[in-house]
CSV table of C-alpha atoms in Angstrom, one decimal:
chain,number,residue,atom,x,y,z
N,1,MET,CA,-52.1,31.1,47.1
N,2,PRO,CA,-48.6,31.5,46.3
N,3,ASP,CA,-47.2,29.9,43.1
N,4,TYR,CA,-45.4,26.8,45.3
N,5,ARG,CA,-42.9,24.5,44.0
N,6,ARG,CA,-40.8,22.2,45.4
N,7,ASN,CA,-36.9,21.3,44.4
N,8,ARG,CA,-36.7,18.0,42.3
N,9,VAL,CA,-33.8,16.0,41.7
N,10,PRO,CA,-34.2,12.7,40.4
N,11,GLY,CA,-32.3,10.2,43.6
N,12,GLY,CA,-31.4,13.3,45.7
N,13,THR,CA,-30.3,14.3,49.0
N,14,TYR,CA,-33.5,16.5,51.4
N,15,PHE,CA,-32.9,18.2,54.2
N,16,PHE,CA,-36.9,18.5,56.5
N,17,THR,CA,-38.0,19.6,58.8
N,18,VAL,CA,-42.1,18.2,59.6
N,19,ASN,CA,-44.1,19.8,62.4
N,20,LEU,CA,-47.1,19.5,64.0
N,21,LEU,CA,-50.2,21.6,63.6
N,22,ASP,CA,-50.0,22.6,67.6
N,23,ARG,CA,-45.9,23.3,68.3
N,24,ARG,CA,-47.1,22.5,72.3
N,25,ARG,CA,-47.9,18.8,72.5
N,26,ARG,CA,-45.4,16.0,72.4
N,27,LEU,CA,-47.1,14.3,70.8
N,28,LEU,CA,-44.2,12.8,68.9
N,29,ILE,CA,-41.9,11.6,71.7
N,30,GLU,CA,-45.5,10.3,73.4
N,31,HIS,CA,-46.0,8.1,70.2
N,32,ILE,CA,-42.7,7.5,68.5
N,33,GLU,CA,-43.4,3.8,68.6
N,34,VAL,CA,-46.0,4.9,66.5
N,35,LEU,CA,-44.4,7.4,64.3
N,36,ARG,CA,-41.5,5.0,63.2
N,37,ALA,CA,-44.4,2.1,62.6
N,38,ALA,CA,-45.2,4.6,60.3
N,39,VAL,CA,-41.7,5.4,58.4
N,40,ARG,CA,-40.7,1.8,58.3
N,41,ASN,CA,-44.6,0.9,56.6
N,42,VAL,CA,-44.4,3.4,54.2
N,43,ARG,CA,-40.2,2.5,54.0
N,44,ASP,CA,-42.3,-1.0,53.4
N,45,HIS,CA,-43.3,0.5,49.8
N,46,GLN,CA,-41.3,3.6,48.5
N,47,PRO,CA,-38.1,2.8,50.1
N,48,PHE,CA,-35.8,5.4,51.0
N,49,ARG,CA,-32.4,6.1,52.8
N,50,ILE,CA,-32.6,7.4,56.8
N,51,ASP,CA,-28.9,9.3,56.4
N,52,ALA,CA,-30.2,11.5,59.7
N,53,TRP,CA,-33.7,11.8,62.0
N,54,VAL,CA,-34.0,13.4,64.8
N,55,VAL,CA,-37.6,14.1,66.6
N,56,LEU,CA,-38.4,16.0,69.5
N,57,PRO,CA,-41.4,16.8,71.0
N,58,ASP,CA,-43.2,18.5,68.6
N,59,HIS,CA,-41.2,19.0,64.8
N,60,LEU,CA,-38.3,16.8,64.0
N,61,HIS,CA,-36.1,17.6,61.1
N,62,CYS,CA,-33.8,14.6,58.3
N,63,LEU,CA,-31.7,14.0,55.9
N,64,TRP,CA,-33.4,11.6,53.3
N,65,THR,CA,-31.5,10.0,50.1
N,66,LEU,CA,-33.6,8.3,47.6
N,67,PRO,CA,-33.8,5.5,44.9
N,68,PRO,CA,-32.0,6.4,41.6
N,69,GLY,CA,-35.0,8.6,39.3
N,70,ASP,CA,-37.4,8.9,42.3
N,71,THR,CA,-38.8,12.7,43.5
N,72,ASP,CA,-41.6,11.5,45.6
N,73,TYR,CA,-40.3,13.1,49.2
N,74,SER,CA,-44.1,14.6,48.9
N,75,GLY,CA,-46.1,11.3,48.5
N,76,ARG,CA,-44.4,9.6,51.2
N,77,TRP,CA,-44.2,13.0,53.7
N,78,ARG,CA,-47.8,12.4,53.1
N,79,ALA,CA,-48.2,8.8,53.5
N,80,ILE,CA,-46.7,9.2,56.8
N,81,LYS,CA,-48.6,11.7,58.6
N,82,LYS,CA,-51.1,9.8,57.3
N,83,ALA,CA,-50.2,6.1,58.8
N,84,PHE,CA,-49.8,8.3,61.9
N,85,SER,CA,-52.6,10.7,62.3
N,86,LYS,CA,-54.7,7.8,61.8
N,87,ALA,CA,-52.6,6.3,64.9
N,88,LEU,CA,-53.9,8.2,67.2
N,89,PRO,CA,-56.9,8.7,68.9
N,90,GLU,CA,-59.0,12.0,67.5
N,91,THR,CA,-58.3,14.3,70.6
N,92,GLU,CA,-57.8,17.0,68.9
N,93,SER,CA,-59.7,20.6,67.8
N,94,LEU,CA,-60.2,21.2,64.0
N,95,SER,CA,-61.3,24.5,62.6
N,96,GLU,CA,-64.0,24.4,60.4
N,97,VAL,CA,-61.8,24.0,57.0
N,98,ARG,CA,-59.7,21.1,58.8
N,99,ARG,CA,-63.1,19.4,59.6
N,100,ALA,CA,-65.0,20.2,55.7
N,101,ARG,CA,-62.0,18.4,54.6
N,102,HIS,CA,-62.3,15.7,56.9
N,103,GLU,CA,-58.6,16.2,58.1
N,104,ARG,CA,-57.0,15.5,61.8
N,105,GLY,CA,-55.3,18.5,63.5
N,106,ILE,CA,-52.2,16.9,64.1
N,107,TRP,CA,-49.9,18.5,61.4
N,108,GLN,CA,-48.5,21.5,59.4
N,109,ARG,CA,-50.0,21.0,56.1
N,110,ARG,CA,-46.3,21.0,54.1
N,111,PHE,CA,-42.8,20.9,54.9
N,112,TRP,CA,-39.9,22.3,54.8
N,113,GLU,CA,-37.6,21.2,52.5
N,114,HIS,CA,-34.0,21.8,51.1
N,115,THR,CA,-32.7,20.3,48.5
N,116,ILE,CA,-28.4,19.1,49.5
N,117,ARG,CA,-26.3,20.3,47.0
N,118,ASP,CA,-22.7,19.3,48.4
N,119,GLU,CA,-21.1,17.5,50.4
N,120,ARG,CA,-20.4,20.5,53.2
N,121,ASP,CA,-24.2,21.0,53.1
N,122,TYR,CA,-25.1,17.8,53.9
N,123,ALA,CA,-22.3,17.6,56.8
N,124,ALA,CA,-23.8,21.1,57.7
N,125,HIS,CA,-27.0,20.0,58.0
N,126,MET,CA,-26.3,16.1,59.5
N,127,ASP,CA,-24.9,18.5,62.3
N,128,TYR,CA,-28.2,20.6,62.2
N,129,VAL,CA,-29.8,17.1,63.1
N,130,HIS,CA,-28.0,15.5,65.8
N,131,PHE,CA,-27.5,19.5,67.7
N,132,ASN,CA,-31.1,20.1,67.7
N,133,PRO,CA,-32.3,18.6,71.1
N,134,VAL,CA,-29.0,21.0,72.7
N,135,ARG,CA,-30.0,24.5,70.8
N,136,HIS,CA,-34.0,23.7,71.6
N,137,GLY,CA,-32.8,22.9,74.9
N,138,TRP,CA,-33.7,19.6,76.0
N,139,VAL,CA,-30.9,18.3,77.4
N,140,THR,CA,-26.7,19.3,77.1
N,141,ARG,CA,-24.9,17.0,75.6
N,142,VAL,CA,-26.2,15.5,72.1
N,143,ALA,CA,-25.6,11.9,73.2
N,144,ASP,CA,-28.5,12.5,75.8
N,145,TRP,CA,-31.7,13.0,73.4
N,146,PRO,CA,-32.3,9.3,72.5
N,147,TYR,CA,-34.6,10.1,69.9
N,148,SER,CA,-32.0,10.6,67.2
N,149,SER,CA,-29.3,8.5,64.8
N,150,PHE,CA,-27.0,10.5,66.2
N,151,HIS,CA,-26.8,7.0,68.4
N,152,ARG,CA,-27.1,5.2,65.4
N,153,LEU,CA,-23.8,7.2,63.6
N,154,VAL,CA,-22.2,6.8,66.5
N,155,ARG,CA,-21.8,3.0,66.3
N,156,ALA,CA,-20.8,3.6,62.5
N,157,GLY,CA,-17.6,6.2,63.5
N,158,VAL,CA,-19.9,8.6,62.1
N,159,TYR,CA,-19.4,11.1,65.3
N,160,PRO,CA,-17.1,10.4,68.4
N,161,GLY,CA,-19.6,9.8,71.1
N,162,ASP,CA,-19.3,13.4,73.2
N,163,TRP,CA,-19.9,14.8,69.7
N,164,GLY,CA,-22.3,18.2,71.4
N,165,GLY,CA,-20.9,17.1,74.8
N,166,GLY,CA,-22.5,21.1,75.3
N,167,GLY,CA,-21.3,24.5,74.7
N,168,GLU,CA,-20.5,26.1,70.9
N,169,VAL,CA,-20.4,23.5,68.2
N,170,GLU,CA,-17.1,23.9,66.1
N,171,GLY,CA,-18.8,25.1,62.7
N,172,MET,CA,-21.8,26.5,60.7
N,173,PHE,CA,-25.2,25.0,60.4
N,174,GLY,CA,-28.5,24.9,60.0
N,175,GLU,CA,-31.8,25.9,58.0
N,176,ARG,CA,-30.2,28.1,56.2
N,177,GLY,CA,-26.6,27.0,57.0
N,178,GLY,CA,-24.5,28.9,54.6
N,179,GLU,CA,-27.4,29.5,51.9
């Protein structure tokens, strides 16, 4: 196995992509309340700020800011995945490796993380998170996707309600936005 290293900035802001193991399943939106409860429970014990979040049927993207001095986003993801998995009935098929490790077959083992570098990087990833349902063809307007922090950010005046209303959104953003 390669020597995989994660970047850790105390109190940093991070962009994440977290995927289901079986990308054909729709577990995340079918069990959205279970996911929300898992996140709330983890935040109660290990606080972090949710800057942006979108949940799609088979994966999610989000931006978090950790408290000053804190770098443990991996522990938080482990706890969220575990709580979500434990709340679902065991219907997935398991590989011999997962069975031997007493693992569920719900989540991909790892997640993708990017440390936000500056305001431009932050804005690009905020836009990527919120435009993702349009990009994947789930809706034609960002405002039509119900599982998104976009609605909260419209109420806060961060985005206009018609942002991402179809077609292209100005600017460059994405998992590799500008890198």
